[in-house]
CSV table of C-alpha atoms and ligand atoms in Angstrom, one decimal:
chain,number,residue,atom,x,y,z
A,276,MET,CA,21.3,5.5,-19.9
A,277,ILE,CA,20.0,4.9,-16.4
A,278,GLN,CA,20.2,8.0,-14.3
A,279,LYS,CA,20.0,8.9,-10.7
A,280,VAL,CA,16.4,9.9,-9.7
A,281,ALA,CA,15.9,13.3,-8.2
A,282,SER,CA,12.8,13.5,-6.1
A,283,ARG,CA,11.8,14.6,-2.6
A,284,ALA,CA,10.5,11.0,-2.2
A,285,GLY,CA,14.2,9.9,-2.3
A,286,TRP,CA,14.8,10.3,1.5
A,287,LYS,CA,17.2,8.4,3.6
A,288,SER,CA,16.5,7.5,7.2
A,289,ALA,CA,18.5,10.4,8.7
A,290,ASP,CA,16.2,12.8,6.7
A,291,LEU,CA,13.1,11.4,8.3
A,292,ALA,CA,14.7,11.3,11.7
A,293,GLN,CA,15.4,15.1,11.4
A,294,THR,CA,12.0,16.2,10.3
A,295,GLU,CA,8.4,16.0,11.5
A,296,SER,CA,7.0,16.6,8.1
A,297,TRP,CA,6.1,12.9,7.7
A,298,PHE,CA,3.4,13.2,10.3
A,299,HIS,CA,0.6,15.5,11.2
A,300,ARG,CA,-1.2,15.6,14.5
A,301,LEU,CA,-4.9,15.9,13.9
A,302,SER,CA,-6.5,19.1,15.3
A,303,ASN,CA,-9.5,18.9,17.5
A,304,GLU,CA,-11.5,20.3,14.6
A,305,ALA,CA,-10.3,17.6,12.2
A,306,ILE,CA,-11.1,14.9,14.8
A,307,ALA,CA,-14.6,16.4,15.3
A,308,ASP,CA,-15.0,16.5,11.5
A,309,PHE,CA,-14.1,12.8,11.1
A,310,GLU,CA,-16.4,11.9,13.9
A,311,THR,CA,-19.3,13.7,12.3
A,312,ALA,CA,-18.6,11.9,9.0
A,313,MET,CA,-18.5,8.6,10.8
A,314,ARG,CA,-21.8,9.3,12.6
A,315,THR,CA,-23.5,10.4,9.4
A,316,ALA,CA,-22.5,7.2,7.7
A,317,ILE,CA,-23.6,5.0,10.6
A,318,ALA,CA,-27.0,6.8,10.5
A,319,SER,CA,-27.4,6.2,6.8
A,320,GLU,CA,-27.5,2.4,7.5
A,321,LYS,CA,-26.1,1.8,4.0
A,322,GLU,CA,-23.9,-1.2,3.1
A,323,MET,CA,-20.2,-0.6,2.3
A,324,PHE,CA,-20.6,-0.6,-1.5
A,325,ASP,CA,-23.7,1.7,-1.4
A,326,LEU,CA,-21.9,4.4,0.5
A,327,ASP,CA,-20.9,7.6,-1.2
A,328,VAL,CA,-18.6,10.5,-0.5
A,329,ARG,CA,-21.7,12.4,0.5
A,330,ASP,CA,-22.4,10.0,3.3
A,331,PHE,CA,-19.1,11.1,4.9
A,332,PRO,CA,-19.5,14.9,4.9
A,333,LEU,CA,-16.2,16.6,5.9
A,334,GLY,CA,-15.7,20.2,6.8
A,335,GLU,CA,-12.7,22.5,6.3
A,336,ALA,CA,-10.5,20.8,8.9
A,337,GLY,CA,-11.2,17.2,7.8
A,338,ASN,CA,-10.6,18.1,4.1
A,339,ALA,CA,-7.3,19.9,5.1
A,340,ALA,CA,-6.1,16.7,6.8
A,341,LEU,CA,-6.8,14.7,3.6
A,342,ARG,CA,-5.1,17.3,1.5
A,343,CYS,CA,-2.1,16.9,3.7
A,344,VAL,CA,-2.1,13.2,2.9
A,345,HIS,CA,-2.5,13.9,-0.8
A,346,ASP,CA,0.3,16.4,-1.0
A,347,ALA,CA,2.8,14.4,1.0
A,348,THR,CA,2.2,11.2,-0.9
A,349,GLN,CA,2.2,12.8,-4.3
A,350,GLU,CA,4.6,15.7,-4.1
A,351,GLY,CA,6.5,15.3,-0.8
A,352,LEU,CA,8.3,12.5,1.0
A,353,GLY,CA,5.8,9.9,-0.2
A,354,VAL,CA,4.6,9.1,3.4
A,355,MET,CA,2.2,10.8,5.8
A,356,VAL,CA,0.9,9.7,9.2
A,357,LEU,CA,-2.2,11.4,10.6
A,358,ARG,CA,-1.8,11.0,14.3
A,359,GLY,CA,-4.1,11.1,17.3
A,360,PHE,CA,-7.6,9.9,16.2
A,361,PRO,CA,-9.2,8.7,19.5
A,362,VAL,CA,-9.8,5.1,18.4
A,363,GLN,CA,-10.5,4.0,22.0
A,364,LYS,CA,-13.7,6.0,22.0
A,365,HIS,CA,-15.2,4.2,19.1
A,366,ALA,CA,-16.3,0.7,18.2
A,367,PRO,CA,-13.9,-1.1,15.7
A,368,ALA,CA,-16.8,-1.5,13.1
A,369,HIS,CA,-17.3,2.3,13.2
A,370,LEU,CA,-13.6,3.0,12.8
A,371,ARG,CA,-13.6,0.7,9.8
A,372,LEU,CA,-16.5,2.6,8.3
A,373,LEU,CA,-14.7,5.9,8.9
A,374,PHE,CA,-11.5,4.7,7.2
A,375,TRP,CA,-13.6,3.5,4.3
A,376,GLY,CA,-15.1,6.9,4.0
A,377,LEU,CA,-11.8,8.7,4.1
A,378,GLY,CA,-10.6,6.4,1.3
A,379,LEU,CA,-13.7,7.3,-0.8
A,380,HIS,CA,-12.8,10.9,-0.5
A,381,MET,CA,-9.3,10.3,-1.8
A,382,GLY,CA,-9.9,7.8,-4.6
A,383,VAL,CA,-11.2,4.4,-5.7
A,384,PRO,CA,-10.6,1.5,-3.3
A,385,ARG,CA,-9.0,-1.6,-4.8
A,386,PRO,CA,-9.6,-5.3,-4.0
A,387,GLN,CA,-6.8,-6.8,-2.0
A,388,GLY,CA,-6.8,-10.6,-2.5
A,389,LYS,CA,-8.5,-13.8,-3.2
A,390,GLN,CA,-11.8,-12.8,-1.7
A,391,SER,CA,-11.7,-9.4,-3.5
A,392,GLN,CA,-11.9,-7.7,-0.2
A,393,PHE,CA,-11.8,-3.9,-0.5
A,394,MET,CA,-10.7,-3.5,3.1
A,395,SER,CA,-8.4,-5.9,4.9
A,396,ASP,CA,-8.1,-6.5,8.6
A,397,VAL,CA,-4.3,-6.7,9.2
A,398,THR,CA,-4.1,-9.1,12.1
A,399,ASP,CA,-2.6,-12.5,12.9
A,400,ALA,CA,-5.0,-15.0,11.3
A,401,GLY,CA,-2.4,-17.7,11.3
A,402,GLY,CA,-1.2,-17.3,7.7
A,403,VAL,CA,2.2,-18.6,6.5
A,404,TYR,CA,4.1,-15.8,4.8
A,405,ARG,CA,6.8,-18.1,3.1
A,406,SER,CA,4.4,-20.4,1.3
A,407,ALA,CA,3.1,-20.6,-2.3
A,408,LYS,CA,-0.1,-18.8,-1.2
A,409,GLY,CA,1.5,-16.6,1.5
A,410,ARG,CA,0.7,-13.0,1.9
A,411,GLY,CA,2.0,-10.9,4.7
A,412,TYR,CA,-1.0,-9.1,6.2
A,413,ASN,CA,-2.6,-12.1,8.0
A,414,THR,CA,0.6,-13.3,9.7
A,415,ARG,CA,2.8,-12.0,12.5
A,416,SER,CA,6.1,-12.6,10.6
A,417,LYS,CA,8.7,-10.2,9.7
A,418,LEU,CA,8.1,-9.1,6.1
A,419,ASP,CA,10.4,-8.3,3.2
A,420,PHE,CA,10.3,-4.7,1.9
A,421,HIS,CA,7.7,-4.6,-0.8
A,422,ALA,CA,5.1,-2.4,-2.5
A,423,ASP,CA,1.4,-3.1,-2.5
A,424,ASN,CA,-0.5,-3.1,-5.7
A,425,ALA,CA,-2.1,0.4,-5.7
A,426,ASP,CA,-1.2,4.1,-5.9
A,427,ILE,CA,-1.6,4.5,-2.1
A,428,VAL,CA,-1.8,2.1,0.8
A,429,GLY,CA,-3.4,3.3,3.9
A,430,LEU,CA,-3.4,1.7,7.4
A,431,MET,CA,-5.5,2.7,10.4
A,432,CYS,CA,-4.0,1.4,13.6
A,433,VAL,CA,-6.7,0.4,16.1
A,434,ASN,CA,-4.5,-1.7,18.4
A,435,ALA,CA,-0.7,-1.9,18.4
A,436,ALA,CA,1.1,-5.1,19.2
A,437,MET,CA,2.3,-6.0,22.7
A,438,SER,CA,5.9,-5.9,21.4
A,439,GLY,CA,7.5,-5.6,18.0
A,440,GLY,CA,5.4,-5.0,14.9
A,441,GLU,CA,7.2,-1.8,14.0
A,442,SER,CA,6.3,-0.3,10.7
A,443,LEU,CA,9.4,-0.1,8.5
A,444,ILE,CA,9.5,2.0,5.4
A,445,ALA,CA,12.2,2.7,2.8
A,446,SER,CA,12.4,5.0,-0.1
A,447,SER,CA,12.7,3.0,-3.3
A,448,VAL,CA,13.9,6.1,-5.0
A,449,HIS,CA,16.9,6.4,-2.6
A,450,ALA,CA,17.6,2.7,-2.7
A,451,HIS,CA,17.6,2.8,-6.5
A,452,ASN,CA,20.1,5.6,-6.4
A,453,VAL,CA,22.4,3.8,-3.9
A,454,MET,CA,22.3,0.7,-6.1
A,455,LEU,CA,23.2,2.8,-9.1
A,456,GLU,CA,26.2,4.2,-7.4
A,457,GLU,CA,27.4,0.9,-6.0
A,458,ARG,CA,26.6,-1.5,-8.9
A,459,PRO,CA,25.5,0.3,-12.0
A,460,ASP,CA,25.9,-3.0,-13.9
A,461,LEU,CA,23.2,-4.6,-11.8
A,462,VAL,CA,20.6,-1.8,-11.9
A,463,ALA,CA,19.8,-2.4,-15.6
A,464,SER,CA,18.4,-5.8,-14.9
A,465,MET,CA,15.9,-4.3,-12.5
A,466,TYR,CA,14.4,-2.4,-15.4
A,467,GLU,CA,13.8,-5.6,-17.2
A,468,PRO,CA,10.8,-7.9,-16.6
A,469,PHE,CA,10.6,-10.3,-13.6
A,470,VAL,CA,8.1,-13.0,-13.2
A,471,PHE,CA,5.7,-12.5,-10.2
A,472,SER,CA,3.3,-15.1,-8.8
A,473,ARG,CA,-0.3,-14.1,-8.0
A,474,GLN,CA,0.1,-16.4,-5.0
A,475,GLY,CA,-3.0,-18.4,-6.0
A,476,GLU,CA,-5.2,-15.4,-5.7
A,477,GLU,CA,-5.9,-15.0,-9.4
A,478,ALA,CA,-9.3,-14.4,-10.9
A,479,PRO,CA,-10.5,-17.2,-13.2
A,480,GLU,CA,-9.7,-15.1,-16.3
A,481,GLU,CA,-6.1,-14.3,-15.1
A,482,GLU,CA,-2.9,-16.2,-15.5
A,483,PRO,CA,-1.4,-17.4,-12.2
A,484,TRP,CA,1.8,-15.3,-12.9
A,485,TYR,CA,2.7,-12.2,-14.8
A,486,GLU,CA,5.8,-10.3,-15.9
A,487,SER,CA,6.7,-6.7,-14.9
A,488,PRO,CA,9.8,-4.7,-14.4
A,489,ILE,CA,10.8,-3.7,-10.8
A,490,PHE,CA,12.1,-0.2,-11.8
A,491,SER,CA,10.6,2.0,-14.4
A,492,VAL,CA,10.6,5.7,-15.4
A,493,THR,CA,7.6,7.2,-17.2
A,494,ASP,CA,7.4,10.8,-18.3
A,495,GLY,CA,10.4,11.5,-15.9
A,496,GLN,CA,8.7,9.8,-13.0
A,497,PHE,CA,10.3,6.9,-11.2
A,498,ALA,CA,8.2,3.9,-10.0
A,499,CYS,CA,9.3,0.7,-8.2
A,500,ARG,CA,7.2,-2.4,-7.7
A,501,HIS,CA,9.1,-4.9,-5.8
A,502,VAL,CA,7.6,-8.0,-4.1
A,503,ARG,CA,10.4,-10.6,-3.5
A,504,ASN,CA,8.0,-13.0,-1.9
A,505,HIS,CA,6.0,-13.1,-5.2
A,506,ILE,CA,9.1,-13.4,-7.3
A,507,ASN,CA,10.3,-16.3,-5.2
A,508,GLY,CA,6.8,-17.7,-5.2
A,509,ALA,CA,6.8,-17.8,-9.1
A,510,GLN,CA,10.2,-19.7,-9.1
A,511,ALA,CA,8.9,-22.2,-6.6
A,512,ALA,CA,5.4,-22.8,-8.0
A,513,PHE,CA,5.9,-22.6,-11.8
A,514,PRO,CA,8.7,-24.8,-13.3
A,515,ASP,CA,7.8,-23.5,-16.8
A,516,VAL,CA,8.7,-19.9,-16.1
A,517,ALA,CA,12.2,-18.7,-16.8
A,518,ARG,CA,14.6,-19.3,-14.0
A,519,LEU,CA,16.2,-16.2,-12.4
A,520,SER,CA,19.6,-15.6,-13.8
A,521,ALA,CA,22.6,-15.3,-11.5
A,522,GLN,CA,22.6,-11.6,-12.3
A,523,GLN,CA,19.0,-11.2,-11.5
A,524,THR,CA,19.4,-12.9,-8.1
A,525,GLU,CA,22.5,-10.9,-7.3
A,526,ALA,CA,20.5,-7.7,-8.2
A,527,LEU,CA,17.6,-8.7,-6.0
A,528,ASP,CA,19.8,-9.6,-3.1
A,529,LEU,CA,21.7,-6.4,-3.3
A,530,PHE,CA,18.5,-4.3,-3.5
A,531,ASP,CA,17.0,-6.1,-0.5
A,532,ALA,CA,20.3,-5.6,1.4
A,533,ILE,CA,20.3,-1.9,0.6
A,534,LEU,CA,16.7,-1.6,1.8
A,535,ALA,CA,17.6,-3.3,5.1
A,536,ARG,CA,20.4,-0.9,5.9
A,537,ASP,CA,19.9,1.3,9.0
A,538,ASP,CA,20.8,4.5,7.0
A,539,VAL,CA,18.2,3.6,4.4
A,540,ARG,CA,15.1,2.2,6.2
A,541,PHE,CA,13.2,4.1,8.8
A,542,ALA,CA,11.4,2.4,11.7
A,543,MET,CA,8.2,4.0,12.9
A,544,HIS,CA,6.1,2.9,15.8
A,545,LEU,CA,2.5,3.1,14.7
A,546,GLU,CA,0.3,3.9,17.7
A,547,ALA,CA,-3.4,3.3,18.1
A,548,GLY,CA,-5.0,6.3,16.4
A,549,ASP,CA,-2.4,6.6,13.7
A,550,LEU,CA,-3.4,6.6,10.0
A,551,GLN,CA,-0.4,5.9,7.8
A,552,PHE,CA,-0.5,6.5,4.0
A,553,LEU,CA,2.3,5.6,1.6
A,554,ASN,CA,2.9,6.2,-2.1
A,555,ASN,CA,3.6,2.6,-3.3
A,556,HIS,CA,5.5,3.8,-6.4
A,557,THR,CA,8.2,5.5,-4.4
A,558,GLN,CA,8.0,3.8,-1.0
A,559,LEU,CA,8.4,0.2,0.1
A,560,HIS,CA,7.2,-1.1,3.4
A,561,SER,CA,7.8,-3.9,5.8
A,562,ARG,CA,7.4,-4.6,9.5
A,563,THR,CA,9.1,-6.4,12.2
A,564,GLU,CA,7.8,-9.7,13.7
A,565,TYR,CA,5.6,-9.1,16.7
A,566,GLU,CA,4.3,-10.6,19.9
A,567,ASP,CA,0.6,-10.2,20.5
A,568,TRP,CA,-1.5,-9.5,23.6
A,569,PRO,CA,-3.1,-12.6,25.1
A,570,GLU,CA,-6.6,-11.0,25.2
A,571,PRO,CA,-8.3,-11.3,21.8
A,572,GLU,CA,-9.8,-7.8,22.0
A,573,ARG,CA,-6.4,-6.3,22.5
A,574,ARG,CA,-4.7,-8.1,19.5
A,575,ARG,CA,-2.8,-6.0,17.0
A,576,LEU,CA,-5.3,-4.7,14.5
A,577,LEU,CA,-5.0,-2.4,11.6
A,578,TYR,CA,-7.4,-1.7,8.8
A,579,ARG,CA,-5.9,-1.5,5.3
A,580,ILE,CA,-7.1,0.2,2.3
A,581,TRP,CA,-5.6,0.3,-1.2
A,582,LEU,CA,-6.5,3.3,-3.4
A,583,ALA,CA,-6.3,4.4,-7.0
A,584,ILE,CA,-6.2,8.1,-7.0
A,585,PRO,CA,-7.1,10.6,-9.8
A,586,ASP,CA,-3.8,12.4,-10.2
A,587,ALA,CA,-1.3,9.6,-9.5
A,588,GLN,CA,1.7,9.4,-11.8
A,589,PRO,CA,1.6,7.6,-15.2
A,590,LEU,CA,3.1,4.2,-15.1
A,591,ALA,CA,5.2,2.3,-17.7
A,592,PRO,CA,3.4,0.1,-20.3
A,593,GLY,CA,5.4,-2.9,-18.9
A,594,LEU,CA,3.4,-2.5,-15.6
A,595,ARG,CA,0.1,-3.2,-17.4
A,596,PRO,CA,0.0,-6.9,-16.2
A,597,THR,CA,0.3,-5.6,-12.6
A,598,TYR,CA,-2.0,-2.6,-12.7
A,599,LYS,CA,-4.3,-3.4,-15.7
A,600,ASP,CA,-4.2,0.2,-16.6
A,601,VAL,CA,-1.1,2.5,-16.5
A,602,SER,CA,-2.6,5.8,-17.4
A,603,THR,CA,-3.1,8.7,-15.0
A,604,ARG,CA,-6.8,9.5,-14.1
A,605,ALA,CA,-7.6,5.8,-14.4
A,606,VAL,CA,-8.8,3.1,-12.0
A,607,ARG,CA,-5.9,0.6,-11.7
A,608,GLY,CA,-4.2,-1.9,-9.4
A,609,GLY,CA,-5.5,-4.3,-6.8
A,610,PHE,CA,-5.7,-8.1,-6.7
A,611,ARG,CA,-8.9,-8.9,-8.5
A,612,GLY,CA,-9.6,-12.2,-6.8
A,613,VAL,CA,-12.7,-14.3,-7.2
A,614,GLY,CA,-15.2,-12.0,-5.4
A,615,ILE,CA,-15.8,-9.3,-8.0
A,616,THR,CA,-19.6,-9.0,-8.4
A,617,GLU,CA,-22.0,-6.7,-10.2
A,618,ALA,CA,-22.3,-4.8,-7.0
A,619,THR,CA,-18.6,-4.2,-6.6
A,620,ARG,CA,-18.2,-3.3,-10.3
A,621,ALA,CA,-21.1,-0.8,-10.0
A,622,PHE,CA,-19.4,0.6,-6.9
A,623,GLU,CA,-16.1,1.0,-8.7
A,624,THR,CA,-17.8,2.6,-11.8
A,625,ARG,CA,-19.7,5.0,-9.6
A,626,MET,CA,-16.5,6.0,-7.6
A,627,ALA,CA,-14.5,6.3,-10.8
A,628,ALA,CA,-17.1,8.7,-12.2
A,629,HIS,CA,-17.1,10.7,-9.0
A,630,HIS,CA,-13.3,11.2,-9.3
A,631,GLY,CA,-13.3,11.7,-13.0
A,632,MET,CA,-11.3,8.6,-13.6
A,633,ALA,CA,-11.4,6.1,-16.6
A,634,MET,CA,-12.5,2.6,-15.8
A,635,ARG,CA,-11.0,0.1,-18.3
A,636,ILE,CA,-9.6,-2.6,-16.1
A,637,TYR,CA,-12.2,-5.3,-16.9
A,638,GLY,CA,-11.5,-5.0,-20.6
B,734,FE2,FE1,2.1,-4.6,2.0
């Protein structure tokens, strides 16, 4: 029996419009703390995968800001924006390093694509979203609502677009509940497996597609992993996989339509200096199309990190093909890609040990 999900993460847009509890303005002390951590890491002259939490020392205020992200994403609304880091005072490479360090404090960074990049530059690199190998982050297209493949996705906004490029978020918990109310007959199919394409970004040992449910409940905790672009990608690229039934297509169309409603989705203008964090299991994200600045140095630029965190919720066994490990206190998620090396594995193992997490994803 499918039930309505009760959770603080099940907000509707009016709820976010009426509260400021989804953002936190960084105090001067927290900013100073982050800057000290950044300078210490720069002075260490270490490479990305050799850096450690100790290379980014944080004081009370910096740790409190990260705790705020943790609590909001895990027990609160599922979203937190840390606002007001003075990005214009610092070189982009240094900001990137700082964001990496904040990620190390929170969990184990996950690879994000074909090149197994553990940090992505979200900027217009001329990618084509609606193609067999399309991903959203390197285009300027409007994106569908989707979840990334990690417990938390973080964005650091260095430059906002000239126009457009608004960050759109929607609670998958609330959208699930709306769907259950309107079409209980269609919700059940969302708990069954769908075929997702890896968009040509699979590792040599991986299949190019996999099956996972969109909705699941594990130990009373709801999770949604929805990526319509990858479901459509599987239908287009793999004639051997089962065709979507009329009911599945109707369910997907309805869910996408609910997510796009003004009373469901919430539009947030990310400013330079904003750090946005989302719980991918309860939140979906998207963005509007954008127009960029003509000057290359002003182009829209965000750094993106994906994290597995120690006390994230357990996930359903059916999500194993997606996350590789579904237990709590385990490294999971990410797009493995073709760039995993001994150095990146050693890094993941070291970070897993630091956070007391199991590391079973490579079999
Ligand atoms: Fe995404």
